[in-house]
Amino acid sequence: MREKNKIKRKYKLRDYEAFLWILPGIVLLLIFSYYPPISAFFYSLTDWNANRANFIGLQNFKELLTDQIFWNALKTSIFLTVVGILVGNIATIFLAELLFNLKRKKASSTYRFLFVLPCLVPGIVTMLLWNKIIFAVNETGLANAILMKIGLIDNPLTWYAGDKTVLLSLILTNFPWVAGTSFLIYLAGLQGIPESIIEAAELDGITILKRIRYIDFAYIRGQIKYFLILGFIGGLQNYSMQLLFTKGGPFYKSMVPGYYIYWQAFNNTRFGYACACGVVMFVIIFSVTIFTNKMKSSEEVM
């Protein structure tokens, strides 16, 4: 009996030790990941401006319902997100297909390394290169110099500063729209296709386009859904280029909800209203996530 009790105490001590090891991580997670969004629900019901936080009920949400800047920003964000997802996934799948169909394996490994190498460069550096060199608003900008040289334009375009060119500029800044991680995942999915299936299809005289449509897409369908969901959620949250280049302008043309929340909080010191905007965005993104997960689970059952 004594030996059994000793063994039990020993296992209990091990359990406590394991809990103590993960305790710092749990505390940090609660403080920095769970407390801010939970507190945002409370502050969204106040007129918090960093000095005071008086309870005003649903007044912020009533104002938000008629806030055209916010709802136009949401439309802009959805547009940029949808275009980014479509262009990004098409370009990445196209590149993965090119390497998958490359017969020389040594050359395929070299190209794979070269395409993933740019991932070492921080995204912020790439965006600054576009802003300072390619999309500079005068004749020294590379884009303006090329377009003027071939005669497509007579005067330099203002790119990020123009209300008609700002959205196009934001989309082009992500060129060539190929992310290293998604490229490798798509390529791994294609390489997982059994050789016997490809050989049987080739014996039946299938063309490359039909093989891509009926075989390749079937094997990477899960990856496509994953990147579509992740891209949509991430796109609605993203406001890095607005923060760096456009500040939501000109005339709110490039405003997105993420930057609008930042602008209301730190430019107008309306932290309560910014929290209300954040709560609405949380509900929208959470609803999209639940809807897509239900669709995915229903398809798996079928």
mmCIF file of C-alpha atoms in Angstrom:
data_model
loop_
_atom_site.group_PDB
_atom_site.id
_atom_site.type_symbol
_atom_site.label_atom_id
_atom_site.label_comp_id
_atom_site.label_asym_id
_atom_site.label_seq_id
_atom_site.Cartn_x
_atom_site.Cartn_y
_atom_site.Cartn_z
ATOM 1 C CA MET A 1 0.000 0.000 0.000
ATOM 2 C CA ARG A 2 2.802 2.394 0.903
ATOM 3 C CA GLU A 3 4.481 1.774 -2.443
ATOM 4 C CA LYS A 4 1.214 2.458 -4.283
ATOM 5 C CA ASN A 5 0.750 5.719 -2.358
ATOM 6 C CA LYS A 6 4.313 6.739 -3.192
ATOM 7 C CA ILE A 7 3.689 6.070 -6.878
ATOM 8 C CA LYS A 8 0.454 8.098 -6.785
ATOM 9 C CA ARG A 9 2.201 11.022 -5.052
ATOM 10 C CA LYS A 10 4.996 10.809 -7.598
ATOM 11 C CA TYR A 11 2.571 11.049 -10.514
ATOM 12 C CA LYS A 12 0.707 13.916 -8.830
ATOM 13 C CA LEU A 13 3.969 15.830 -8.403
ATOM 14 C CA ARG A 14 4.727 15.251 -12.080
ATOM 15 C CA ASP A 15 1.294 16.617 -12.998
ATOM 16 C CA TYR A 16 1.911 19.733 -10.893
ATOM 17 C CA GLU A 17 5.354 20.169 -12.440
ATOM 18 C CA ALA A 18 3.870 19.967 -15.939
ATOM 19 C CA PHE A 19 1.237 22.538 -14.981
ATOM 20 C CA LEU A 20 3.920 24.889 -13.595
ATOM 21 C CA TRP A 21 5.842 24.634 -16.855
ATOM 22 C CA ILE A 22 2.859 25.717 -18.948
ATOM 23 C CA LEU A 23 1.553 28.254 -16.397
ATOM 24 C CA PRO A 24 3.599 31.236 -17.752
ATOM 25 C CA GLY A 25 2.288 30.557 -21.253
ATOM 26 C CA ILE A 26 -1.303 30.384 -19.997
ATOM 27 C CA VAL A 27 -0.902 33.657 -18.068
ATOM 28 C CA LEU A 28 0.579 35.467 -21.087
ATOM 29 C CA LEU A 29 -2.165 34.041 -23.323
ATOM 30 C CA LEU A 30 -4.891 35.271 -20.959
ATOM 31 C CA ILE A 31 -3.346 38.748 -20.595
ATOM 32 C CA PHE A 32 -2.434 39.476 -24.207
ATOM 33 C CA SER A 33 -4.809 37.295 -26.270
ATOM 34 C CA TYR A 34 -8.046 36.917 -24.298
ATOM 35 C CA TYR A 35 -8.272 39.966 -22.042
ATOM 36 C CA PRO A 36 -8.080 42.649 -24.825
ATOM 37 C CA PRO A 37 -11.001 41.345 -26.947
ATOM 38 C CA ILE A 38 -13.111 40.590 -23.866
ATOM 39 C CA SER A 39 -12.499 44.074 -22.436
ATOM 40 C CA ALA A 40 -13.323 45.559 -25.858
ATOM 41 C CA PHE A 41 -16.920 44.347 -25.458
ATOM 42 C CA PHE A 42 -17.199 46.342 -22.231
ATOM 43 C CA TYR A 43 -15.476 49.482 -23.555
ATOM 44 C CA SER A 44 -17.652 49.446 -26.689
ATOM 45 C CA LEU A 45 -20.517 50.443 -24.379
ATOM 46 C CA THR A 46 -18.644 53.521 -23.110
ATOM 47 C CA ASP A 47 -17.359 56.843 -24.439
ATOM 48 C CA TRP A 48 -13.809 55.937 -23.397
ATOM 49 C CA ASN A 49 -11.308 58.555 -24.568
ATOM 50 C CA ALA A 50 -8.264 57.465 -22.486
ATOM 51 C CA ASN A 51 -9.224 59.860 -19.640
ATOM 52 C CA ARG A 52 -12.726 58.684 -18.791
ATOM 53 C CA ALA A 53 -15.072 55.847 -19.698
ATOM 54 C CA ASN A 54 -18.721 56.698 -19.045
ATOM 55 C CA PHE A 55 -21.326 54.035 -19.778
ATOM 56 C CA ILE A 56 -23.468 55.083 -22.771
ATOM 57 C CA GLY A 57 -25.114 51.769 -23.669
ATOM 58 C CA LEU A 58 -25.534 51.016 -27.369
ATOM 59 C CA GLN A 59 -24.915 54.596 -28.518
ATOM 60 C CA ASN A 60 -21.659 53.677 -30.300
ATOM 61 C CA PHE A 61 -23.392 50.886 -32.209
ATOM 62 C CA LYS A 62 -26.259 53.198 -33.209
ATOM 63 C CA GLU A 63 -23.733 55.683 -34.583
ATOM 64 C CA LEU A 64 -21.911 52.883 -36.366
ATOM 65 C CA LEU A 65 -25.068 51.834 -38.226
ATOM 66 C CA THR A 66 -25.115 55.193 -40.039
ATOM 67 C CA ASP A 67 -21.328 55.557 -40.386
ATOM 68 C CA GLN A 68 -20.863 55.461 -44.156
ATOM 69 C CA ILE A 69 -17.067 55.639 -43.900
ATOM 70 C CA PHE A 70 -16.973 52.366 -41.959
ATOM 71 C CA TRP A 71 -19.348 50.495 -44.280
ATOM 72 C CA ASN A 72 -17.582 51.794 -47.398
ATOM 73 C CA ALA A 73 -14.311 50.719 -45.783
ATOM 74 C CA LEU A 74 -15.768 47.232 -45.302
ATOM 75 C CA LYS A 75 -16.744 47.090 -49.001
ATOM 76 C CA THR A 76 -13.232 48.194 -49.984
ATOM 77 C CA SER A 77 -11.704 45.567 -47.715
ATOM 78 C CA ILE A 78 -13.893 42.808 -49.193
ATOM 79 C CA PHE A 79 -12.968 43.913 -52.729
ATOM 80 C CA LEU A 80 -9.225 43.957 -51.997
ATOM 81 C CA THR A 81 -9.488 40.635 -50.162
ATOM 82 C CA VAL A 82 -11.407 38.841 -52.927
ATOM 83 C CA VAL A 83 -9.079 40.147 -55.649
ATOM 84 C CA GLY A 84 -6.023 39.277 -53.563
ATOM 85 C CA ILE A 85 -7.282 35.745 -52.878
ATOM 86 C CA LEU A 86 -8.154 35.061 -56.522
ATOM 87 C CA VAL A 87 -4.973 36.511 -58.021
ATOM 88 C CA GLY A 88 -2.738 35.080 -55.306
ATOM 89 C CA ASN A 89 -4.095 31.537 -55.449
ATOM 90 C CA ILE A 90 -4.248 31.422 -59.252
ATOM 91 C CA ALA A 91 -0.643 32.644 -59.547
ATOM 92 C CA THR A 92 0.594 30.247 -56.861
ATOM 93 C CA ILE A 93 -1.221 27.192 -58.286
ATOM 94 C CA PHE A 94 0.002 28.084 -61.794
ATOM 95 C CA LEU A 95 3.597 28.229 -60.565
ATOM 96 C CA ALA A 96 3.223 24.982 -58.603
ATOM 97 C CA GLU A 97 1.817 23.275 -61.716
ATOM 98 C CA LEU A 98 4.757 24.505 -63.819
ATOM 99 C CA LEU A 99 7.275 22.998 -61.422
ATOM 100 C CA PHE A 100 5.248 19.818 -60.971
ATOM 101 C CA ASN A 101 5.201 19.249 -64.736
ATOM 102 C CA LEU A 102 8.914 20.000 -65.077
ATOM 103 C CA LYS A 103 10.535 16.722 -66.081
ATOM 104 C CA ARG A 104 14.058 17.570 -64.885
ATOM 105 C CA LYS A 105 13.985 16.982 -61.119
ATOM 106 C CA LYS A 106 17.296 18.771 -60.508
ATOM 107 C CA ALA A 107 16.032 21.898 -62.249
ATOM 108 C CA SER A 108 12.766 21.619 -60.300
ATOM 109 C CA SER A 109 14.668 21.664 -56.986
ATOM 110 C CA THR A 110 16.660 24.708 -58.097
ATOM 111 C CA TYR A 111 13.568 26.641 -59.157
ATOM 112 C CA ARG A 112 11.763 25.672 -55.952
ATOM 113 C CA PHE A 113 14.648 27.114 -53.934
ATOM 114 C CA LEU A 114 14.699 30.317 -56.005
ATOM 115 C CA PHE A 115 10.944 30.877 -55.621
ATOM 116 C CA VAL A 116 11.036 30.350 -51.859
ATOM 117 C CA LEU A 117 14.176 32.478 -51.351
ATOM 118 C CA PRO A 118 12.289 35.838 -51.495
ATOM 119 C CA CYS A 119 10.376 34.741 -48.371
ATOM 120 C CA LEU A 120 13.521 35.626 -46.420
ATOM 121 C CA VAL A 121 12.924 39.283 -47.290
ATOM 122 C CA PRO A 122 10.405 40.856 -44.861
ATOM 123 C CA GLY A 123 7.141 41.886 -46.504
ATOM 124 C CA ILE A 124 7.557 45.439 -45.213
ATOM 125 C CA VAL A 125 10.778 45.780 -47.238
ATOM 126 C CA THR A 126 9.000 44.694 -50.419
ATOM 127 C CA MET A 127 6.177 47.189 -49.835
ATOM 128 C CA LEU A 128 8.633 50.040 -49.219
ATOM 129 C CA LEU A 129 10.462 49.192 -52.454
ATOM 130 C CA TRP A 130 7.194 49.536 -54.374
ATOM 131 C CA ASN A 131 6.414 52.828 -52.658
ATOM 132 C CA LYS A 132 9.821 54.494 -52.969
ATOM 133 C CA ILE A 133 11.090 53.117 -56.287
ATOM 134 C CA ILE A 134 8.357 51.658 -58.485
ATOM 135 C CA PHE A 135 5.347 53.818 -57.554
ATOM 136 C CA ALA A 136 7.153 57.104 -56.932
ATOM 137 C CA VAL A 137 4.793 59.893 -58.053
ATOM 138 C CA ASN A 138 7.256 61.706 -60.332
ATOM 139 C CA GLU A 139 9.132 60.768 -63.507
ATOM 140 C CA THR A 140 11.807 58.966 -61.487
ATOM 141 C CA GLY A 141 9.354 56.250 -60.476
ATOM 142 C CA LEU A 142 10.020 53.044 -62.392
ATOM 143 C CA ALA A 143 6.353 52.433 -63.285
ATOM 144 C CA ASN A 144 5.836 55.996 -64.548
ATOM 145 C CA ALA A 145 9.130 55.940 -66.469
ATOM 146 C CA ILE A 146 8.193 52.725 -68.304
ATOM 147 C CA LEU A 147 4.619 53.823 -69.075
ATOM 148 C CA MET A 148 5.794 57.219 -70.358
ATOM 149 C CA LYS A 149 8.575 55.622 -72.398
ATOM 150 C CA ILE A 150 6.179 53.332 -74.288
ATOM 151 C CA GLY A 151 3.662 56.166 -74.700
ATOM 152 C CA LEU A 152 0.786 54.840 -72.590
ATOM 153 C CA ILE A 153 0.685 57.997 -70.445
ATOM 154 C CA ASP A 154 1.785 61.597 -70.980
ATOM 155 C CA ASN A 155 1.984 62.691 -67.349
ATOM 156 C CA PRO A 156 3.153 60.732 -64.295
ATOM 157 C CA LEU A 157 0.436 58.866 -62.404
ATOM 158 C CA THR A 158 0.008 59.588 -58.715
ATOM 159 C CA TRP A 159 -0.530 55.909 -57.791
ATOM 160 C CA TYR A 160 -1.136 55.751 -54.004
ATOM 161 C CA ALA A 161 -2.108 59.433 -53.936
ATOM 162 C CA GLY A 162 -4.714 59.203 -56.717
ATOM 163 C CA ASP A 163 -8.330 58.323 -55.992
ATOM 164 C CA LYS A 164 -8.584 56.400 -59.292
ATOM 165 C CA THR A 165 -5.286 54.526 -58.991
ATOM 166 C CA VAL A 166 -4.939 53.842 -55.271
ATOM 167 C CA LEU A 167 -6.758 50.471 -55.210
ATOM 168 C CA LEU A 168 -4.886 49.252 -58.300
ATOM 169 C CA SER A 169 -1.627 50.309 -56.647
ATOM 170 C CA LEU A 170 -2.454 48.365 -53.490
ATOM 171 C CA ILE A 171 -3.224 45.245 -55.539
ATOM 172 C CA LEU A 172 -0.057 45.534 -57.652
ATOM 173 C CA THR A 173 2.117 46.020 -54.574
ATOM 174 C CA ASN A 174 1.742 42.297 -53.828
ATOM 175 C CA PHE A 175 3.185 41.333 -57.242
ATOM 176 C CA PRO A 176 4.021 38.577 -58.166
ATOM 177 C CA TRP A 177 1.323 37.423 -55.685
ATOM 178 C CA VAL A 178 3.137 34.146 -54.945
ATOM 179 C CA ALA A 179 3.606 33.298 -51.261
ATOM 180 C CA GLY A 180 6.379 30.827 -50.506
ATOM 181 C CA THR A 181 4.441 28.851 -47.898
ATOM 182 C CA SER A 182 1.310 28.343 -50.007
ATOM 183 C CA PHE A 183 3.476 27.544 -53.037
ATOM 184 C CA LEU A 184 5.254 24.741 -51.154
ATOM 185 C CA ILE A 185 1.968 23.373 -49.772
ATOM 186 C CA TYR A 186 0.335 23.321 -53.218
ATOM 187 C CA LEU A 187 3.429 21.702 -54.717
ATOM 188 C CA ALA A 188 3.487 19.064 -51.964
ATOM 189 C CA GLY A 189 -0.185 18.301 -52.669
ATOM 190 C CA LEU A 190 0.544 17.825 -56.365
ATOM 191 C CA GLN A 191 3.545 15.625 -55.627
ATOM 192 C CA GLY A 192 1.259 13.452 -53.500
ATOM 193 C CA ILE A 193 -0.679 12.329 -56.586
ATOM 194 C CA PRO A 194 0.143 8.637 -57.211
ATOM 195 C CA GLU A 195 2.202 8.044 -60.349
ATOM 196 C CA SER A 196 -0.141 5.201 -61.322
ATOM 197 C CA ILE A 197 -3.085 7.607 -61.645
ATOM 198 C CA ILE A 198 -1.117 10.019 -63.839
ATOM 199 C CA GLU A 199 0.225 7.195 -66.022
ATOM 200 C CA ALA A 200 -3.266 5.695 -66.433
ATOM 201 C CA ALA A 201 -4.661 9.096 -67.414
ATOM 202 C CA GLU A 202 -1.864 9.610 -69.956
ATOM 203 C CA LEU A 203 -2.529 6.183 -71.459
ATOM 204 C CA ASP A 204 -6.179 7.184 -71.889
ATOM 205 C CA GLY A 205 -4.977 10.215 -73.860
ATOM 206 C CA ILE A 206 -5.930 12.894 -71.340
ATOM 207 C CA THR A 207 -4.633 16.390 -72.069
ATOM 208 C CA ILE A 208 -2.663 18.393 -69.502
ATOM 209 C CA LEU A 209 -5.517 20.863 -69.010
ATOM 210 C CA LYS A 210 -8.038 18.079 -68.373
ATOM 211 C CA ARG A 211 -5.620 16.334 -66.035
ATOM 212 C CA ILE A 212 -5.176 19.561 -64.060
ATOM 213 C CA ARG A 213 -8.935 20.071 -63.897
ATOM 214 C CA TYR A 214 -10.050 16.550 -62.984
ATOM 215 C CA ILE A 215 -7.042 15.069 -61.157
ATOM 216 C CA ASP A 216 -4.733 17.798 -59.841
ATOM 217 C CA PHE A 217 -7.497 20.033 -58.480
ATOM 218 C CA ALA A 218 -9.118 17.033 -56.785
ATOM 219 C CA TYR A 219 -5.918 16.355 -54.833
ATOM 220 C CA ILE A 220 -5.319 19.966 -53.764
ATOM 221 C CA ARG A 221 -8.956 20.866 -53.090
ATOM 222 C CA GLY A 222 -8.369 20.786 -49.331
ATOM 223 C CA GLN A 223 -5.413 23.156 -49.617
ATOM 224 C CA ILE A 224 -7.407 25.527 -51.825
ATOM 225 C CA LYS A 225 -10.248 25.695 -49.288
ATOM 226 C CA TYR A 226 -7.772 26.241 -46.466
ATOM 227 C CA PHE A 227 -6.089 29.185 -48.195
ATOM 228 C CA LEU A 228 -9.429 30.671 -49.276
ATOM 229 C CA ILE A 229 -10.718 30.711 -45.690
ATOM 230 C CA LEU A 230 -7.423 31.872 -44.201
ATOM 231 C CA GLY A 231 -6.977 34.516 -46.906
ATOM 232 C CA PHE A 232 -10.465 35.949 -46.415
ATOM 233 C CA ILE A 233 -10.099 36.213 -42.641
ATOM 234 C CA GLY A 234 -6.593 37.660 -42.893
ATOM 235 C CA GLY A 235 -7.609 40.072 -45.655
ATOM 236 C CA LEU A 236 -10.419 41.596 -43.593
ATOM 237 C CA GLN A 237 -7.978 42.188 -40.736
ATOM 238 C CA ASN A 238 -5.101 43.561 -42.802
ATOM 239 C CA TYR A 239 -4.332 47.296 -42.957
ATOM 240 C CA SER A 240 -0.525 47.355 -43.245
ATOM 241 C CA MET A 241 -0.372 49.209 -46.590
ATOM 242 C CA GLN A 242 -2.940 51.771 -45.440
ATOM 243 C CA LEU A 243 -0.847 52.402 -42.333
ATOM 244 C CA LEU A 244 2.355 52.764 -44.352
ATOM 245 C CA PHE A 245 1.259 54.546 -47.518
ATOM 246 C CA THR A 246 -2.271 55.880 -47.908
ATOM 247 C CA LYS A 247 -3.608 56.610 -44.393
ATOM 248 C CA GLY A 248 -7.010 55.562 -45.757
ATOM 249 C CA GLY A 249 -6.990 58.231 -48.459
ATOM 250 C CA PRO A 250 -7.384 59.882 -50.788
ATOM 251 C CA PHE A 251 -10.976 60.766 -49.863
ATOM 252 C CA TYR A 252 -11.278 57.502 -47.866
ATOM 253 C CA LYS A 253 -10.923 55.498 -51.103
ATOM 254 C CA SER A 254 -8.452 53.054 -49.551
ATOM 255 C CA MET A 255 -9.943 53.036 -46.050
ATOM 256 C CA VAL A 256 -10.424 49.563 -44.561
ATOM 257 C CA PRO A 257 -11.998 48.610 -41.202
ATOM 258 C CA GLY A 258 -8.678 47.734 -39.555
ATOM 259 C CA TYR A 259 -7.169 51.139 -40.265
ATOM 260 C CA TYR A 260 -10.469 52.886 -39.461
ATOM 261 C CA ILE A 261 -10.390 51.329 -35.979
ATOM 262 C CA TYR A 262 -6.766 52.450 -35.576
ATOM 263 C CA TRP A 263 -7.631 55.945 -36.839
ATOM 264 C CA GLN A 264 -10.587 56.373 -34.490
ATOM 265 C CA ALA A 265 -8.562 55.155 -31.503
ATOM 266 C CA PHE A 266 -5.230 56.916 -31.944
ATOM 267 C CA ASN A 267 -6.080 59.925 -34.132
ATOM 268 C CA ASN A 268 -9.470 60.850 -32.692
ATOM 269 C CA THR A 269 -8.923 59.267 -29.226
ATOM 270 C CA ARG A 270 -12.365 57.632 -29.504
ATOM 271 C CA PHE A 271 -11.345 54.319 -27.988
ATOM 272 C CA GLY A 272 -14.918 53.354 -27.102
ATOM 273 C CA TYR A 273 -16.128 53.856 -30.666
ATOM 274 C CA ALA A 274 -13.065 52.009 -32.000
ATOM 275 C CA CYS A 275 -13.926 49.085 -29.707
ATOM 276 C CA ALA A 276 -17.481 49.071 -31.095
ATOM 277 C CA CYS A 277 -16.079 48.870 -34.637
ATOM 278 C CA GLY A 278 -13.806 46.049 -33.510
ATOM 279 C CA VAL A 279 -16.721 44.141 -31.988
ATOM 280 C CA VAL A 280 -18.682 44.400 -35.252
ATOM 281 C CA MET A 281 -15.665 43.164 -37.227
ATOM 282 C CA PHE A 282 -15.236 40.297 -34.756
ATOM 283 C CA VAL A 283 -18.872 39.257 -35.272
ATOM 284 C CA ILE A 284 -18.484 39.433 -39.077
ATOM 285 C CA ILE A 285 -15.236 37.426 -39.158
ATOM 286 C CA PHE A 286 -16.522 34.914 -36.594
ATOM 287 C CA SER A 287 -19.717 34.404 -38.624
ATOM 288 C CA VAL A 288 -17.719 33.853 -41.818
ATOM 289 C CA THR A 289 -15.489 31.343 -40.017
ATOM 290 C CA ILE A 290 -18.446 29.379 -38.621
ATOM 291 C CA PHE A 291 -20.200 29.380 -42.019
ATOM 292 C CA THR A 292 -17.130 28.145 -43.905
ATOM 293 C CA ASN A 293 -16.396 25.469 -41.299
ATOM 294 C CA LYS A 294 -19.983 24.194 -41.526
ATOM 295 C CA MET A 295 -19.740 24.073 -45.308
ATOM 296 C CA LYS A 296 -16.445 22.201 -45.073
ATOM 297 C CA SER A 297 -17.785 19.662 -42.556
ATOM 298 C CA SER A 298 -20.961 19.071 -44.595
ATOM 299 C CA GLU A 299 -18.889 18.398 -47.730
ATOM 300 C CA GLU A 300 -16.688 15.944 -45.816
ATOM 301 C CA VAL A 301 -19.797 14.055 -44.660
ATOM 302 C CA MET A 302 -21.084 13.887 -48.231
#
